[in-house]
Amino acid sequence: MEVRVTKSSMPDFTEYMKEIQDLWDTVWLTNMGSKHQLLQKHLSKYLNVEKISLFCNGHMALELALQAFGLTGQVITTPFSFASTTHAIVRNDLTPVFCDINEEDYTIDADKIEQLITPKTTAILPVHVYGNICDHDKIMEIAKKHGLKVIYDAAHAFGIEKNGVNVASYGDASMLSFHATKVFHTIEGGAVVSAYDWLHEKLYQLKNFGIKNEEVVDEIGANAKMNEFQAAMGLCNLRHIDSEIARRKRVAERYREHLEGIAGVKLCRIKDDVKYNYAYFPVIFDSDRLPLDRDIIFEKLKEQHIFTRKYFFPLINEFDCYRPIYHAAKTPVAKKIASSVLCLPIFADLEWNEVDEICRLIKDMIGK
Ligand SMILES: *Cc1c(COP(=O)(O)O)cnc(C)c1O
């Protein structure tokens, strides 16, 4: 048995072929073509959000969203995320200020944000990590009080709803990632969701070199357009997204049956008012209460060809490119979680007997 940590969902080959066939008639391959427009329409309907802009990937969506808001100075964010979150800040000539996370769901600790605000702070960039929803009400209250923008990294949160509201509608803007490893994907791809019309107009320009019209370029943009083949993949995958998520849910529930309630093994709490997407299955292995630590469990599973992921390790403030400037000691909870978390394999096609075997191996190792 060999199990990868994730496996991209693919539509039937013929379905994709059919979807891209008319591109041979139109010969319109990129630059906001008909597939792009259609996917944009279908996604805004599926997510129940007013407006969405598509991009070549999630990172550029985030980077250009930060640019579009014209931010300066400091942005408060979490070190417990993917490299993209902080890189998007720094590549906009902004300074990241790392706030610790909470021990409950590993999102930014909203109670620690205010003490980090300075006269230079202009925005908060929280992450719905693993699809766990940030303390949005508290974050918005702080942002309002101090006149800050809130831009969410919602890369993990496709389709997630709380009390019937899609979390992509939170804040001034939210970024979604449609990377091949995400729940919904367009091979590579991403989006910005926001209620502001002006923002979408600006993003349209920024993802196309800042070109306003044939003779006017008045923004320093990038090239971040989603092409027609990506959009076609999205149109296919969106048709199957509900069953994709339902199958992931079955896998997650099977894991829970095996691992819930074991001392020293902590799973994310499931909340009643949330509709999840089951993108990840993070487990905290508490080395104080277990005979072996996360790193050994990772290695031993690898020996058995079970590929898990230390996600997120290292913390962003411990990356070689940031370590000389930032100190992970200032975010102790994040440091602790990063050293004890392991994301177990989860994808729609993962078989129950594979989940059973993975859990058996883990339980054997930790003597439970
Ligand atoms: C995947 C991811 C991104 C970047 O998205 P891409 O589409 O891969 O560019 C950003 N932040 C987080 C938390 C992610 O997981």
Coordinates of C-alpha atoms and ligand atoms in Angstrom, one line a residue:
M1 CA 0.0 0.0 0.0
E2 CA 1.2 3.5 -0.9
V3 CA -0.8 6.6 0.1
R4 CA 0.0 10.1 -0.9
V5 CA -1.1 13.0 1.4
T6 CA -3.4 14.3 -1.3
K7 CA -4.5 13.4 -4.8
S8 CA -6.1 15.9 -7.3
S9 CA -9.6 15.1 -8.3
M10 CA -9.9 14.8 -12.1
P11 CA -13.1 15.0 -14.2
D12 CA -13.6 12.2 -16.8
F13 CA -11.1 12.7 -19.7
T14 CA -14.0 12.9 -22.1
E15 CA -15.8 15.5 -20.1
Y16 CA -12.7 17.7 -20.1
M17 CA -12.2 17.1 -23.9
K18 CA -15.7 18.1 -24.5
E19 CA -15.3 21.2 -22.4
I20 CA -12.2 22.4 -24.3
Q21 CA -13.4 21.4 -27.8
D22 CA -14.9 24.7 -28.8
L23 CA -11.6 26.5 -28.0
W24 CA -10.4 25.0 -31.3
D25 CA -13.3 27.0 -33.0
T26 CA -12.9 30.2 -31.1
V27 CA -9.1 30.1 -30.9
W28 CA -9.5 32.3 -27.8
L29 CA -7.1 30.8 -25.3
T30 CA -6.8 33.4 -22.5
N31 CA -7.5 37.0 -21.7
M32 CA -10.9 36.6 -20.0
G33 CA -12.5 34.4 -22.7
S34 CA -15.9 32.7 -22.6
K35 CA -14.8 29.9 -20.2
H36 CA -13.3 32.4 -17.8
Q37 CA -16.6 34.4 -17.8
L38 CA -18.7 31.4 -17.4
L39 CA -16.7 30.0 -14.5
Q40 CA -16.8 33.4 -12.8
K41 CA -20.6 33.3 -13.1
H42 CA -21.0 29.8 -11.9
L43 CA -18.6 30.3 -9.0
S44 CA -20.4 33.4 -7.8
K45 CA -23.6 31.4 -7.9
Y46 CA -22.1 28.4 -6.1
L47 CA -20.5 30.4 -3.4
N48 CA -23.4 32.8 -3.2
V49 CA -21.2 35.8 -3.4
E50 CA -21.9 38.9 -5.5
K51 CA -18.6 39.3 -7.2
I52 CA -15.5 37.2 -7.8
S53 CA -12.4 37.9 -9.9
L54 CA -10.3 34.9 -11.2
F55 CA -6.5 34.6 -11.4
C56 CA -3.8 32.4 -12.6
N57 CA -3.2 31.2 -9.0
G58 CA -4.1 32.0 -5.5
H59 CA -0.9 33.7 -4.6
M60 CA -1.2 36.4 -7.4
A61 CA -4.8 36.9 -6.3
L62 CA -3.6 37.7 -2.8
E63 CA -0.6 39.8 -3.9
L64 CA -2.7 41.9 -6.3
A65 CA -5.5 42.3 -3.7
L66 CA -3.1 43.8 -1.3
Q67 CA -1.8 46.1 -4.0
A68 CA -5.3 47.1 -5.0
F69 CA -6.0 48.4 -1.5
G70 CA -3.0 50.6 -1.7
L71 CA -1.7 49.5 1.7
T72 CA 1.4 51.0 3.4
G73 CA 3.4 50.1 6.5
Q74 CA 2.5 47.0 8.6
V75 CA 0.1 44.1 8.1
I76 CA -0.8 41.9 11.1
T77 CA -0.8 38.2 10.1
T78 CA -0.2 34.7 11.3
P79 CA 3.1 32.7 11.0
F80 CA 1.1 29.5 10.9
S81 CA 0.3 29.4 7.2
F82 CA 1.7 28.6 3.8
A83 CA 4.7 30.7 2.5
S84 CA 2.3 32.6 0.2
T85 CA 0.5 34.5 2.9
T86 CA 3.6 36.4 4.2
H87 CA 5.4 36.6 0.8
A88 CA 2.3 38.4 -0.6
I89 CA 2.8 41.1 2.1
V90 CA 6.5 41.4 1.7
R91 CA 6.4 41.5 -2.1
N92 CA 4.1 44.5 -1.7
D93 CA 6.9 46.3 0.3
L94 CA 4.8 45.9 3.4
T95 CA 6.0 44.7 6.8
P96 CA 4.4 41.6 8.3
V97 CA 3.8 41.6 12.0
F98 CA 3.2 38.1 13.3
C99 CA 0.4 37.5 15.8
D100 CA 0.2 34.2 17.6
I101 CA -2.5 31.7 17.0
N102 CA -5.0 30.2 19.4
E103 CA -4.7 26.6 20.6
E104 CA -8.3 25.8 19.9
D105 CA -8.4 26.0 16.1
Y106 CA -4.9 27.4 15.1
T107 CA -6.3 30.6 13.5
I108 CA -5.0 34.0 14.5
D109 CA -5.6 34.7 18.2
A110 CA -7.9 37.7 18.0
D111 CA -7.2 38.6 21.6
K112 CA -3.6 39.3 20.7
I113 CA -4.1 41.5 17.7
E114 CA -4.8 44.8 19.3
Q115 CA -1.5 44.9 21.2
L116 CA 0.4 44.6 17.9
I117 CA -1.3 47.6 16.3
T118 CA 0.9 50.7 15.8
P119 CA 0.4 53.9 13.9
K120 CA 1.8 52.2 10.8
T121 CA -0.7 49.3 10.8
T122 CA -3.0 49.4 7.8
A123 CA -4.5 45.8 7.5
I124 CA -5.0 42.4 9.1
L125 CA -4.4 39.3 7.0
P126 CA -5.8 36.3 8.8
V127 CA -6.0 32.7 7.5
H128 CA -8.9 30.3 7.8
V129 CA -6.3 27.6 8.4
Y130 CA -7.4 24.0 7.5
G131 CA -10.8 25.6 6.8
N132 CA -11.2 26.5 10.5
I133 CA -13.0 29.9 10.5
C134 CA -11.3 32.8 12.1
D135 CA -12.9 34.8 14.9
H136 CA -14.4 37.1 12.3
D137 CA -16.7 39.2 14.6
K138 CA -13.8 40.1 16.9
I139 CA -11.4 40.8 14.0
M140 CA -13.9 43.1 12.3
E141 CA -14.6 44.9 15.6
I142 CA -10.8 45.6 16.0
A143 CA -10.5 46.6 12.3
K144 CA -13.4 49.0 12.5
K145 CA -12.1 50.6 15.7
H146 CA -8.6 51.2 14.2
G147 CA -9.6 51.8 10.6
L148 CA -7.8 48.7 9.2
K149 CA -8.6 46.7 6.1
V150 CA -9.2 42.9 6.6
I151 CA -8.1 40.6 3.8
Y152 CA -8.6 36.9 4.4
D153 CA -6.4 34.2 3.1
A154 CA -9.3 31.8 2.5
A155 CA -7.2 29.4 0.4
H156 CA -8.4 26.4 2.6
A157 CA -12.0 27.6 2.8
F158 CA -13.6 26.9 -0.5
G159 CA -17.4 26.3 0.0
I160 CA -17.3 26.6 3.7
E161 CA -20.3 28.2 5.3
K162 CA -21.2 29.4 8.8
N163 CA -24.9 29.8 9.6
G164 CA -25.5 29.6 5.8
V165 CA -23.1 32.4 4.9
N166 CA -20.1 31.6 2.8
V167 CA -16.9 32.6 4.5
A168 CA -15.4 33.9 1.3
S169 CA -17.7 36.9 1.8
Y170 CA -16.0 37.9 5.0
G171 CA -13.8 41.0 5.4
D172 CA -13.0 43.6 2.8
A173 CA -11.8 40.8 0.5
S174 CA -11.0 37.1 0.6
M175 CA -8.6 35.1 -1.5
L176 CA -9.4 31.5 -2.7
S177 CA -6.9 29.1 -4.1
F178 CA -7.8 26.7 -6.9
H179 CA -4.4 24.9 -6.9
A180 CA -4.4 21.2 -7.9
T181 CA -4.1 20.1 -4.2
K182 CA -7.1 22.1 -3.1
V183 CA -10.7 20.8 -2.7
F184 CA -11.8 22.7 -5.8
H185 CA -9.2 23.2 -8.5
T186 CA -8.5 24.7 -11.9
I187 CA -5.0 23.0 -12.1
E188 CA -3.5 26.3 -10.9
G189 CA -5.8 29.1 -10.2
G190 CA -7.3 31.5 -7.6
A191 CA -9.8 34.2 -6.9
V192 CA -10.6 37.3 -5.0
V193 CA -14.1 37.7 -3.5
S194 CA -15.2 41.2 -2.4
A195 CA -18.3 43.2 -2.4
Y196 CA -16.5 46.3 -3.7
D197 CA -17.1 46.9 -7.5
W198 CA -14.1 49.3 -7.6
L199 CA -11.8 46.5 -6.3
H200 CA -12.8 44.1 -9.0
E201 CA -12.3 46.8 -11.7
K202 CA -8.9 47.5 -10.3
L203 CA -8.0 43.8 -10.1
Y204 CA -9.1 43.3 -13.7
Q205 CA -6.5 45.9 -14.7
L206 CA -3.8 44.7 -12.3
K207 CA -4.0 41.1 -13.5
N208 CA -3.5 42.4 -17.1
F209 CA -0.4 44.6 -16.7
G210 CA -2.3 47.6 -15.4
I211 CA -3.6 48.2 -18.9
K212 CA -6.7 50.5 -18.8
N213 CA -7.3 50.6 -22.6
E214 CA -5.4 50.3 -25.8
E215 CA -3.4 53.5 -25.2
V216 CA -3.5 53.9 -21.4
V217 CA -1.5 52.0 -18.8
D218 CA -1.9 53.7 -15.5
E219 CA -1.2 51.0 -12.9
I220 CA 2.0 48.9 -12.4
G221 CA 0.2 45.5 -12.9
A222 CA 1.3 42.0 -13.3
N223 CA 0.2 39.1 -15.6
A224 CA -2.1 37.0 -13.5
K225 CA -4.9 36.0 -15.8
M226 CA -6.6 32.6 -15.6
N227 CA -6.5 31.0 -19.0
E228 CA -9.3 29.1 -20.8
F229 CA -7.9 25.6 -20.2
Q230 CA -7.8 26.3 -16.4
A231 CA -11.3 27.7 -16.5
A232 CA -12.5 24.7 -18.5
M233 CA -11.0 22.4 -15.7
G234 CA -12.9 24.5 -13.2
L235 CA -16.2 24.2 -15.1
C236 CA -15.8 20.4 -15.0
N237 CA -14.7 20.1 -11.4
L238 CA -17.5 22.5 -10.2
R239 CA -20.1 20.0 -11.6
H240 CA -18.8 17.4 -9.2
I241 CA -17.8 19.5 -6.2
D242 CA -20.7 18.5 -3.9
S243 CA -20.0 14.8 -4.3
E244 CA -16.2 15.5 -4.0
I245 CA -16.8 17.1 -0.6
A246 CA -19.3 14.4 0.5
R247 CA -16.6 11.7 -0.2
R248 CA -14.0 13.6 1.7
K249 CA -16.4 13.9 4.6
R250 CA -16.7 10.1 4.7
V251 CA -13.0 9.8 4.9
A252 CA -12.8 12.4 7.7
E253 CA -15.5 10.6 9.7
R254 CA -13.7 7.3 9.3
Y255 CA -10.5 8.9 10.7
R256 CA -12.5 10.3 13.6
E257 CA -14.0 6.9 14.5
H258 CA -10.5 5.6 14.9
L259 CA -8.7 8.5 16.5
E260 CA -11.2 10.5 18.5
G261 CA -10.8 10.4 22.3
I262 CA -7.2 9.0 22.4
A263 CA -5.2 10.7 25.1
G264 CA -2.4 12.8 23.5
V265 CA -4.0 12.8 20.1
K266 CA -6.0 16.0 19.3
L267 CA -8.4 16.4 16.4
C268 CA -10.0 19.7 15.2
R269 CA -13.4 20.3 16.8
I270 CA -16.4 20.0 14.5
K271 CA -18.9 22.8 15.0
D272 CA -22.7 22.4 14.4
D273 CA -23.2 25.8 12.6
V274 CA -20.4 25.2 10.0
K275 CA -20.5 23.4 6.7
Y276 CA -17.0 22.1 6.2
N277 CA -15.1 21.1 3.0
Y278 CA -12.8 18.5 4.6
A279 CA -9.7 19.8 2.8
Y280 CA -7.3 18.6 5.5
F281 CA -7.1 16.2 8.4
P282 CA -4.7 17.8 10.9
V283 CA -3.8 15.8 14.0
I284 CA -1.8 17.1 17.0
F285 CA 0.4 14.5 18.5
D286 CA 1.3 15.7 22.0
S287 CA 4.8 14.4 22.7
D288 CA 4.3 15.0 26.5
R289 CA 1.6 12.4 26.6
L290 CA 2.8 10.0 23.9
P291 CA 5.9 7.7 23.8
L292 CA 7.0 9.3 20.5
D293 CA 6.8 12.6 18.8
R294 CA 5.4 13.9 15.6
D295 CA 8.7 13.7 13.7
I296 CA 9.1 10.0 14.5
I297 CA 5.5 9.2 13.6
F298 CA 6.0 11.0 10.3
E299 CA 9.2 9.0 9.5
K300 CA 7.7 5.7 10.6
L301 CA 4.6 6.2 8.4
K302 CA 6.9 7.2 5.5
E303 CA 8.7 3.9 5.9
Q304 CA 5.4 2.2 5.3
H305 CA 4.8 4.4 2.2
I306 CA 2.2 6.5 4.0
F307 CA 3.0 10.1 3.1
T308 CA 1.8 12.6 5.6
R309 CA 2.7 16.3 5.8
K310 CA 4.1 18.5 8.5
Y311 CA 1.8 21.3 7.5
F312 CA 2.7 23.9 8.7
F313 CA 6.3 23.3 9.6
P314 CA 8.5 25.3 9.7
L315 CA 6.6 28.4 10.8
I316 CA 6.9 31.3 8.3
N317 CA 8.9 33.3 10.9
E318 CA 11.4 30.5 11.0
F319 CA 12.0 30.4 7.2
D320 CA 15.6 31.1 6.3
C321 CA 14.4 34.3 4.4
Y322 CA 12.6 35.7 7.5
R323 CA 14.5 34.2 10.5
P324 CA 17.1 36.9 10.7
I325 CA 14.3 39.5 11.2
Y326 CA 11.6 37.7 13.1
H327 CA 11.5 35.5 16.2
A328 CA 9.3 32.5 16.5
A329 CA 9.7 32.7 20.3
K330 CA 7.2 35.6 20.1
T331 CA 4.5 33.2 18.7
P332 CA 4.9 30.3 21.2
V333 CA 1.5 28.7 20.5
A334 CA 2.2 28.6 16.8
K335 CA 5.7 27.2 17.5
K336 CA 4.2 24.4 19.6
I337 CA 1.5 23.5 17.1
A338 CA 4.0 23.5 14.2
S339 CA 6.2 21.0 16.0
S340 CA 3.3 18.7 16.8
V341 CA 0.9 18.7 13.9
L342 CA 0.7 16.2 11.1
C343 CA -1.8 16.3 8.2
L344 CA -2.9 12.8 7.4
P345 CA -3.8 11.8 3.8
I346 CA -7.2 12.9 2.7
F347 CA -8.8 13.0 -0.7
A348 CA -12.1 11.9 -2.3
D349 CA -10.8 8.5 -3.6
L350 CA -9.1 7.5 -0.3
E351 CA -10.5 4.0 0.6
W352 CA -11.8 3.2 4.0
N353 CA -9.5 0.2 4.3
E354 CA -6.6 2.6 3.7
V355 CA -7.8 4.9 6.4
D356 CA -8.2 1.9 8.7
E357 CA -4.6 0.8 8.0
I358 CA -3.2 4.3 8.5
C359 CA -4.9 4.5 11.9
R360 CA -3.9 1.0 12.9
L361 CA -0.2 1.9 12.2
I362 CA -0.5 5.1 14.2
K363 CA -2.2 3.4 17.1
D364 CA 0.4 0.6 17.1
M365 CA 3.2 3.2 17.3
I366 CA 1.7 5.1 20.1
G367 CA 0.7 2.0 22.0
K368 CA -3.1 2.7 22.0
Ligands
LIG1 C1 -2.4 27.1 -1.5 C2 -2.3 28.3 -0.6 C3 -2.0 29.6 -1.0 C4 -1.5 29.9 -2.4 O1 -2.4 29.5 -3.4 P1 -1.8 29.0 -4.8 O2 -3.0 28.9 -5.6 O3 -1.0 27.8 -4.7 O4 -0.9 30.1 -5.4 C5 -2.0 30.6 -0.1 N1 -2.2 30.4 1.2 C6 -2.5 29.2 1.7 C7 -2.8 29.1 3.1 C8 -2.5 28.1 0.8 O5 -2.8 26.9 1.3

